[in-house]
Amino acid sequence: MPPFRQWGDFFPGWKTPTDGTDFHDRLISNLLYYQTNYLVLSTAVYIIAGFKDPVGVGTGTAVMLAIFLLSACVGELPLIVGLKRRSPLTFLIIDIIVVHFVAKAFVGIRTFLSATAISLAVTVSHASLCNRNVNEVACIKEAQKLKGSPMGFLIKARGKEREMNN
């Protein structure tokens, strides 16, 4: 895990991206560089949501974890794998319907999903607007070191490894 960056470094200044390339480059760079800070920020959002509705956050987290683990186990069954390959749209629709009914059954998931949405919104908006003053060589060197970090694995899994090399 990369080191925690000082809060003064985490809030250096704001600048709107000029185009789509600038947005992607800045987003990937900041997500890699500040990932520990984003983890702390997201944890704070969940704690604040937990003060508002502790049972809802606990229940929502447990249900979403159970859904994730169940889908990971069930996702390897030959019937499910075949459906994903033959008709990915049908699988997606069935998946959305199942998640919808599970979410309706457990009201606490709303609090969990709200905290997740707020956390993602804060993270993406900060990562896209934060304007770090680093030279190009230092940025490339830092990105190479952080590729093996948790955020590096997520970015690679999303197919964005090309942007990590820039």
mmCIF file of C-alpha atoms in Angstrom:
data_model
loop_
_atom_site.group_PDB
_atom_site.id
_atom_site.type_symbol
_atom_site.label_atom_id
_atom_site.label_comp_id
_atom_site.label_asym_id
_atom_site.label_seq_id
_atom_site.Cartn_x
_atom_site.Cartn_y
_atom_site.Cartn_z
ATOM 1 C CA MET A 1 0.000 0.000 0.000
ATOM 2 C CA PRO A 2 1.415 3.409 -0.911
ATOM 3 C CA PRO A 3 2.114 5.927 1.844
ATOM 4 C CA PHE A 4 -0.468 8.299 3.224
ATOM 5 C CA ARG A 5 0.010 11.725 1.618
ATOM 6 C CA GLN A 6 -0.173 14.848 3.767
ATOM 7 C CA TRP A 7 -3.502 16.681 3.657
ATOM 8 C CA GLY A 8 -1.753 19.809 2.353
ATOM 9 C CA ASP A 9 -0.540 17.748 -0.596
ATOM 10 C CA PHE A 10 -3.972 16.150 -0.956
ATOM 11 C CA PHE A 11 -5.626 19.570 -1.430
ATOM 12 C CA PRO A 12 -3.026 21.458 -3.529
ATOM 13 C CA GLY A 13 -5.360 23.338 -5.855
ATOM 14 C CA TRP A 14 -8.193 22.815 -8.276
ATOM 15 C CA LYS A 15 -8.274 23.037 -12.035
ATOM 16 C CA THR A 16 -10.929 21.853 -14.469
ATOM 17 C CA PRO A 17 -9.591 19.356 -17.038
ATOM 18 C CA THR A 18 -9.252 20.878 -20.504
ATOM 19 C CA ASP A 19 -10.280 17.804 -22.504
ATOM 20 C CA GLY A 20 -11.038 14.094 -22.220
ATOM 21 C CA THR A 21 -7.390 13.061 -22.377
ATOM 22 C CA ASP A 22 -6.443 15.463 -19.605
ATOM 23 C CA PHE A 23 -9.364 14.153 -17.538
ATOM 24 C CA HIS A 24 -8.308 10.495 -17.951
ATOM 25 C CA ASP A 25 -4.628 11.174 -17.319
ATOM 26 C CA ARG A 26 -5.318 13.224 -14.209
ATOM 27 C CA LEU A 27 -7.901 10.743 -12.893
ATOM 28 C CA ILE A 28 -5.613 7.713 -13.258
ATOM 29 C CA SER A 29 -2.590 9.587 -11.899
ATOM 30 C CA ASN A 30 -4.414 10.903 -8.821
ATOM 31 C CA LEU A 31 -6.186 7.604 -8.118
ATOM 32 C CA LEU A 32 -2.817 5.886 -8.008
ATOM 33 C CA TYR A 33 -0.972 8.612 -6.100
ATOM 34 C CA TYR A 34 -3.603 9.363 -3.426
ATOM 35 C CA GLN A 35 -5.167 5.909 -3.026
ATOM 36 C CA THR A 36 -4.455 5.689 0.708
ATOM 37 C CA ASN A 37 -5.998 9.132 1.227
ATOM 38 C CA TYR A 38 -9.074 8.048 -0.739
ATOM 39 C CA LEU A 39 -9.364 4.943 1.454
ATOM 40 C CA VAL A 40 -9.315 7.142 4.593
ATOM 41 C CA LEU A 41 -11.840 9.551 3.043
ATOM 42 C CA SER A 42 -14.194 6.702 2.075
ATOM 43 C CA THR A 43 -13.884 5.183 5.535
ATOM 44 C CA ALA A 44 -14.852 8.550 7.035
ATOM 45 C CA VAL A 45 -17.948 8.669 4.809
ATOM 46 C CA TYR A 46 -18.975 5.188 6.002
ATOM 47 C CA ILE A 47 -18.396 6.144 9.637
ATOM 48 C CA ILE A 48 -20.549 9.262 9.237
ATOM 49 C CA ALA A 49 -23.261 7.175 7.564
ATOM 50 C CA GLY A 50 -22.882 4.661 10.388
ATOM 51 C CA PHE A 51 -23.647 7.348 12.958
ATOM 52 C CA LYS A 52 -26.810 8.223 11.061
ATOM 53 C CA ASP A 53 -28.035 4.631 10.653
ATOM 54 C CA PRO A 54 -25.675 2.058 12.227
ATOM 55 C CA VAL A 55 -28.011 -0.909 11.757
ATOM 56 C CA GLY A 56 -28.635 0.040 8.126
ATOM 57 C CA VAL A 57 -24.940 0.323 7.313
ATOM 58 C CA GLY A 58 -24.146 -2.947 9.087
ATOM 59 C CA THR A 59 -27.036 -4.805 7.467
ATOM 60 C CA GLY A 60 -26.335 -3.290 4.060
ATOM 61 C CA THR A 61 -22.661 -4.163 4.225
ATOM 62 C CA ALA A 62 -23.396 -7.742 5.296
ATOM 63 C CA VAL A 63 -26.029 -8.250 2.590
ATOM 64 C CA MET A 64 -23.863 -6.751 -0.159
ATOM 65 C CA LEU A 65 -20.910 -8.879 0.950
ATOM 66 C CA ALA A 66 -23.123 -11.987 0.921
ATOM 67 C CA ILE A 67 -24.424 -11.094 -2.554
ATOM 68 C CA PHE A 68 -20.874 -10.584 -3.814
ATOM 69 C CA LEU A 69 -19.623 -13.879 -2.378
ATOM 70 C CA LEU A 70 -22.686 -15.761 -3.607
ATOM 71 C CA SER A 71 -22.372 -14.322 -7.104
ATOM 72 C CA ALA A 72 -18.663 -15.188 -7.163
ATOM 73 C CA CYS A 73 -19.452 -18.806 -6.231
ATOM 74 C CA VAL A 74 -22.525 -19.162 -8.444
ATOM 75 C CA GLY A 75 -20.799 -17.356 -11.307
ATOM 76 C CA GLU A 76 -18.522 -20.348 -11.859
ATOM 77 C CA LEU A 77 -21.359 -22.844 -12.398
ATOM 78 C CA PRO A 78 -21.434 -24.150 -15.992
ATOM 79 C CA LEU A 79 -25.082 -23.105 -16.456
ATOM 80 C CA ILE A 80 -24.352 -19.500 -15.454
ATOM 81 C CA VAL A 81 -21.116 -19.330 -17.461
ATOM 82 C CA GLY A 82 -22.982 -20.632 -20.531
ATOM 83 C CA LEU A 83 -25.746 -18.034 -20.093
ATOM 84 C CA LYS A 84 -23.151 -15.254 -19.766
ATOM 85 C CA ARG A 85 -21.480 -16.336 -23.005
ATOM 86 C CA ARG A 86 -24.657 -17.025 -25.024
ATOM 87 C CA SER A 87 -26.671 -14.025 -23.940
ATOM 88 C CA PRO A 88 -24.854 -11.437 -21.834
ATOM 89 C CA LEU A 89 -27.774 -8.999 -22.045
ATOM 90 C CA THR A 90 -30.202 -11.579 -20.637
ATOM 91 C CA PHE A 91 -27.756 -12.347 -17.846
ATOM 92 C CA LEU A 92 -27.397 -8.642 -17.063
ATOM 93 C CA ILE A 93 -31.175 -8.142 -16.925
ATOM 94 C CA ILE A 94 -31.631 -11.172 -14.640
ATOM 95 C CA ASP A 95 -28.788 -9.937 -12.447
ATOM 96 C CA ILE A 96 -30.307 -6.448 -12.143
ATOM 97 C CA ILE A 97 -33.736 -7.895 -11.284
ATOM 98 C CA VAL A 98 -32.301 -10.182 -8.592
ATOM 99 C CA VAL A 99 -30.267 -7.356 -7.043
ATOM 100 C CA HIS A 100 -33.328 -5.089 -7.154
ATOM 101 C CA PHE A 101 -35.475 -7.554 -5.226
ATOM 102 C CA VAL A 102 -32.723 -8.234 -2.696
ATOM 103 C CA ALA A 103 -32.277 -4.487 -2.218
ATOM 104 C CA LYS A 104 -36.014 -4.040 -1.692
ATOM 105 C CA ALA A 105 -35.977 -6.847 0.860
ATOM 106 C CA PHE A 106 -33.204 -5.222 2.878
ATOM 107 C CA VAL A 107 -33.827 -1.538 3.440
ATOM 108 C CA GLY A 108 -30.407 -1.107 5.035
ATOM 109 C CA ILE A 109 -28.797 -1.519 1.647
ATOM 110 C CA ARG A 110 -30.001 1.977 0.733
ATOM 111 C CA THR A 111 -27.810 3.492 3.425
ATOM 112 C CA PHE A 112 -24.879 1.362 2.313
ATOM 113 C CA LEU A 113 -25.399 2.263 -1.352
ATOM 114 C CA SER A 114 -25.807 5.954 -0.481
ATOM 115 C CA ALA A 115 -22.520 5.932 1.427
ATOM 116 C CA THR A 116 -20.862 4.120 -1.483
ATOM 117 C CA ALA A 117 -22.241 6.596 -4.040
ATOM 118 C CA ILE A 118 -21.151 9.604 -1.973
ATOM 119 C CA SER A 119 -17.726 8.075 -1.441
ATOM 120 C CA LEU A 120 -17.289 7.395 -5.174
ATOM 121 C CA ALA A 121 -18.537 10.862 -6.114
ATOM 122 C CA VAL A 122 -16.097 12.559 -3.733
ATOM 123 C CA THR A 123 -13.202 10.369 -4.879
ATOM 124 C CA VAL A 124 -13.797 10.817 -8.627
ATOM 125 C CA SER A 125 -14.468 14.552 -8.350
ATOM 126 C CA HIS A 126 -11.310 15.082 -6.285
ATOM 127 C CA ALA A 127 -9.196 12.878 -8.561
ATOM 128 C CA SER A 128 -10.368 14.686 -11.685
ATOM 129 C CA LEU A 129 -10.101 18.248 -10.319
ATOM 130 C CA CYS A 130 -6.976 18.002 -8.141
ATOM 131 C CA ASN A 131 -4.037 19.619 -9.894
ATOM 132 C CA ARG A 132 -0.740 18.263 -8.569
ATOM 133 C CA ASN A 133 2.447 20.053 -9.561
ATOM 134 C CA VAL A 134 4.851 17.226 -10.418
ATOM 135 C CA ASN A 135 7.204 16.847 -13.313
ATOM 136 C CA GLU A 136 6.544 14.244 -15.996
ATOM 137 C CA VAL A 137 9.513 11.992 -15.107
ATOM 138 C CA ALA A 138 8.546 11.818 -11.416
ATOM 139 C CA CYS A 139 4.935 11.070 -12.358
ATOM 140 C CA ILE A 140 5.937 8.177 -14.657
ATOM 141 C CA LYS A 141 8.339 6.775 -12.060
ATOM 142 C CA GLU A 142 5.670 6.961 -9.323
ATOM 143 C CA ALA A 143 3.052 5.302 -11.568
ATOM 144 C CA GLN A 144 5.426 2.415 -12.323
ATOM 145 C CA LYS A 145 5.922 1.803 -8.585
ATOM 146 C CA LEU A 146 2.191 1.938 -7.832
ATOM 147 C CA LYS A 147 1.079 -0.529 -10.538
ATOM 148 C CA GLY A 148 1.282 -3.379 -8.020
ATOM 149 C CA SER A 149 -0.888 -1.546 -5.492
ATOM 150 C CA PRO A 150 -4.614 -2.278 -4.942
ATOM 151 C CA MET A 151 -5.673 0.702 -7.081
ATOM 152 C CA GLY A 152 -3.211 -0.378 -9.776
ATOM 153 C CA PHE A 153 -4.859 -3.802 -9.907
ATOM 154 C CA LEU A 154 -8.320 -2.219 -10.157
ATOM 155 C CA ILE A 155 -7.236 0.093 -12.956
ATOM 156 C CA LYS A 156 -5.616 -2.806 -14.803
ATOM 157 C CA ALA A 157 -8.749 -4.924 -14.353
ATOM 158 C CA ARG A 158 -10.835 -2.132 -15.914
ATOM 159 C CA GLY A 159 -8.568 -2.204 -18.975
ATOM 160 C CA LYS A 160 -6.912 1.138 -18.315
ATOM 161 C CA GLU A 161 -3.302 -0.076 -18.085
ATOM 162 C CA ARG A 162 -2.492 1.914 -21.233
ATOM 163 C CA GLU A 163 -3.266 5.130 -19.334
ATOM 164 C CA MET A 164 -1.112 4.006 -16.409
ATOM 165 C CA ASN A 165 1.932 3.949 -18.700
ATOM 166 C CA ASN A 166 1.504 7.572 -19.789
#
